[in-house]
Tab-separated table of C-alpha atoms (C1' of nucleotides) in Angstrom:
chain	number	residue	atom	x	y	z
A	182	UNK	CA	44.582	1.149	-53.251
A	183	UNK	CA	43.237	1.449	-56.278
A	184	UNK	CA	41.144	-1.087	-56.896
A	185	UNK	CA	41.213	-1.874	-60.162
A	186	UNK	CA	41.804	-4.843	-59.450
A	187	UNK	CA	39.133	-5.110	-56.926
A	188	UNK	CA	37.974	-8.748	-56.514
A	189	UNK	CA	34.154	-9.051	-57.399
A	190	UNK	CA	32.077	-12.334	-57.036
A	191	UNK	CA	34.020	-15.533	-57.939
A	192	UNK	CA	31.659	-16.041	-60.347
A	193	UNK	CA	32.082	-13.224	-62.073
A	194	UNK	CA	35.834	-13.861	-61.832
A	195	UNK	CA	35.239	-17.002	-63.427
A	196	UNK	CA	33.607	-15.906	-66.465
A	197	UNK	CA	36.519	-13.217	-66.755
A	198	UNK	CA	38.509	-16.037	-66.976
A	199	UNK	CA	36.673	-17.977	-69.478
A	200	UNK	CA	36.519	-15.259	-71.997
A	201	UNK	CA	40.453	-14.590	-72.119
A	202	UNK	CA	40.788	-18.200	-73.587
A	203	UNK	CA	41.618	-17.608	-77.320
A	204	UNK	CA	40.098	-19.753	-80.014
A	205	UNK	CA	41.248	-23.239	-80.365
A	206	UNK	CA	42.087	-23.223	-76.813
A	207	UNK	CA	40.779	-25.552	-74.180
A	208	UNK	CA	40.905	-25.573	-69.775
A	209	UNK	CA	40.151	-28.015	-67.231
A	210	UNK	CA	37.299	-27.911	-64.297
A	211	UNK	CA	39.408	-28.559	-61.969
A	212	UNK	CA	42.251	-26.018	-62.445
A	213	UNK	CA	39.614	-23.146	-62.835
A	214	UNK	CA	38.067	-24.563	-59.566
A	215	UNK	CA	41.881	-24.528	-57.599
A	216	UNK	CA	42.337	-20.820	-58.884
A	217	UNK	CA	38.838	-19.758	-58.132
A	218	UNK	CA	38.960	-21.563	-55.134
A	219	UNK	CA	35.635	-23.796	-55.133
A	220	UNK	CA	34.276	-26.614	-56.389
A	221	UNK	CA	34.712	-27.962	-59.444
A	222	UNK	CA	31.146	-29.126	-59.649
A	223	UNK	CA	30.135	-25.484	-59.861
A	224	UNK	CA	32.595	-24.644	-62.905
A	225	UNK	CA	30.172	-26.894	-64.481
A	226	UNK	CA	26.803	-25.357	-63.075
A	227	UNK	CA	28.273	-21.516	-63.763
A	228	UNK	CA	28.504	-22.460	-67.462
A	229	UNK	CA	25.446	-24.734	-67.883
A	230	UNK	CA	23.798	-21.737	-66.949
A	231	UNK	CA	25.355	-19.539	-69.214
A	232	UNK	CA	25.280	-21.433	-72.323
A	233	UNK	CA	24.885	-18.060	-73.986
A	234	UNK	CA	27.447	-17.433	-76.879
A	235	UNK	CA	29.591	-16.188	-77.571
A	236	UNK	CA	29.230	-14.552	-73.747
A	237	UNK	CA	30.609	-17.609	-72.388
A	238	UNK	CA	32.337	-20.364	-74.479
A	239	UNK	CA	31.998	-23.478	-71.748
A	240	UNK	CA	32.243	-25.634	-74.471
A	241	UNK	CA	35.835	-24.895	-74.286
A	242	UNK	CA	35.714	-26.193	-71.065
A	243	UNK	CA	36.612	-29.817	-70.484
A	244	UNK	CA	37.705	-32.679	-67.366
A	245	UNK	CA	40.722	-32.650	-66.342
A	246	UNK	CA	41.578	-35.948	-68.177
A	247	UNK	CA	40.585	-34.723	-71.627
A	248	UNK	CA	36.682	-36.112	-71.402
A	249	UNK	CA	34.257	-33.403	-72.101
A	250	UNK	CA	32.165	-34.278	-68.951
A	251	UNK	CA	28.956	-32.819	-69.616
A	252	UNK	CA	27.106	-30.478	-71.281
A	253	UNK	CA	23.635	-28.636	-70.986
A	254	UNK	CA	22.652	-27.296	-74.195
A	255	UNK	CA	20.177	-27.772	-77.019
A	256	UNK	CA	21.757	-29.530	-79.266
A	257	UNK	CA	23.689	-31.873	-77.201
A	258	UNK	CA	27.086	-32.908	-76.054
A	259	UNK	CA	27.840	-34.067	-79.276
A	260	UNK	CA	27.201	-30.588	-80.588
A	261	UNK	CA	29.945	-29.617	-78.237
A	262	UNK	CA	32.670	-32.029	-79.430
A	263	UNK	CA	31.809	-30.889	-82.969
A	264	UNK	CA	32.081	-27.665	-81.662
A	265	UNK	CA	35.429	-28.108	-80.608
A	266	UNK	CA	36.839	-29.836	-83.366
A	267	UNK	CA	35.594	-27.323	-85.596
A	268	UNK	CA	37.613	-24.552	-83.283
A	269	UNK	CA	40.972	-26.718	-84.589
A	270	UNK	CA	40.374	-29.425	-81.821
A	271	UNK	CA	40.548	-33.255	-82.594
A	272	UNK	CA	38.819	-35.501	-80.465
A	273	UNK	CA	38.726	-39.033	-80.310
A	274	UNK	CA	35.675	-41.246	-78.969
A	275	UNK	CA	34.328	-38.072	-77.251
A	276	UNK	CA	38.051	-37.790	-75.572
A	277	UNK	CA	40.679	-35.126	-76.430
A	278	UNK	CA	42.936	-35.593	-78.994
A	279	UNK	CA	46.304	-34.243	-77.756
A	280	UNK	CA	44.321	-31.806	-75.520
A	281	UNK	CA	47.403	-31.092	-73.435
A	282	UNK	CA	48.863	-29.435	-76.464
A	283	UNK	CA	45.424	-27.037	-76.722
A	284	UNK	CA	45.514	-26.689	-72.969
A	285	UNK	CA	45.356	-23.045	-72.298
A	286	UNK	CA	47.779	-21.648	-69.622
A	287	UNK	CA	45.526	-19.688	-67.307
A	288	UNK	CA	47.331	-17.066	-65.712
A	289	UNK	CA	46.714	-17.330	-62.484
B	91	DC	C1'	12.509	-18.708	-57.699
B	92	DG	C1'	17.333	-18.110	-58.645
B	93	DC	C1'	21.895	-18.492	-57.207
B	94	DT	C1'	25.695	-20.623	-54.474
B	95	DT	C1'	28.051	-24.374	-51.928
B	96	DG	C1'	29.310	-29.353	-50.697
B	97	DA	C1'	29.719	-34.461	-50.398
B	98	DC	C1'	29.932	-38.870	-52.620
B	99	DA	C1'	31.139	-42.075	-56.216
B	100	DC	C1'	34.070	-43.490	-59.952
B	101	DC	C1'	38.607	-44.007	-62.263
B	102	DG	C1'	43.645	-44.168	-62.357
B	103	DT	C1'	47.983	-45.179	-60.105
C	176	DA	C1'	42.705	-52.440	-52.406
C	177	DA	C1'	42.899	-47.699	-50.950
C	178	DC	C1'	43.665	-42.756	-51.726
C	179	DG	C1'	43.302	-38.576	-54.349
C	180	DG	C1'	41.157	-35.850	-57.825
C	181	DT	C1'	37.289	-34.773	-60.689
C	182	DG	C1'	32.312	-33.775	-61.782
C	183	DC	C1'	27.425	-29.489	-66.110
C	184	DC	C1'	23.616	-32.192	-59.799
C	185	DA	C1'	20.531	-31.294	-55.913
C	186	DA	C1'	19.152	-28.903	-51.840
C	187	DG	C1'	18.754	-24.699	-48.973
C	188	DC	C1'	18.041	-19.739	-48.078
DNA sequence: CGCTTGACACCGT
DNA sequence: AACGGTGCCAAGC
């Protein structure tokens, strides 16, 4: 078969999945790291080393519980929660706002 | 040197 | 109090 779909490095499969969220969306570490199938640590390290827009948008990538976990960049986390709140998300004390509601359905 | 993988600690239930 | 899940780091090849 054809292999169009032909599976290439999870990485790369990652990023493919990163760039079909729409704007004003958000996803978790841990469910891109359950349908990659790795760690969610290196969700994290794949986009702190690809902090190049708009090639990947990690800052639409959050914890699973709403927080925005980290963020390597040079402006700062904060930059990232004003970031998102300027895509149409709210956030609260560096948390969330309703985030379930923005949560992105990944298809899997 | 750059990229990839894993274990431990913290929080919530 | 213990278990399960999450996490943007550090070490190794």
């Amino acid at each position: 078969m054809t292999d169009a779909g032909k599976i290439k490095d999870k990485k790369q499969r990652f990023y493919d999945l990163l760039v079909q969220i729409p704007h004003g969306k958000v996803t978790t570490y841990g469910r891109l790291a359950k349908i990659i199938h790795t760690s969610p640590r290196v969700i994290g390290y794949w986009c702190a080393t690809n902090s190049h827009f708009p090639r990947v948008p990690c800052h639409r990538v959050v914890s699973s519980d709403g927080s925005i976990g980290g963020y390597t960049h040079p402006a700062g986390i904060k930059k990232k929660i004003e970031l998102l709140e300027k895509e149409g998300i709210a956030t609260k004390k560096g948390k969330i706002v309703g985030f379930q509601s923005n949560f992105f359905k990944i298809k899997k």
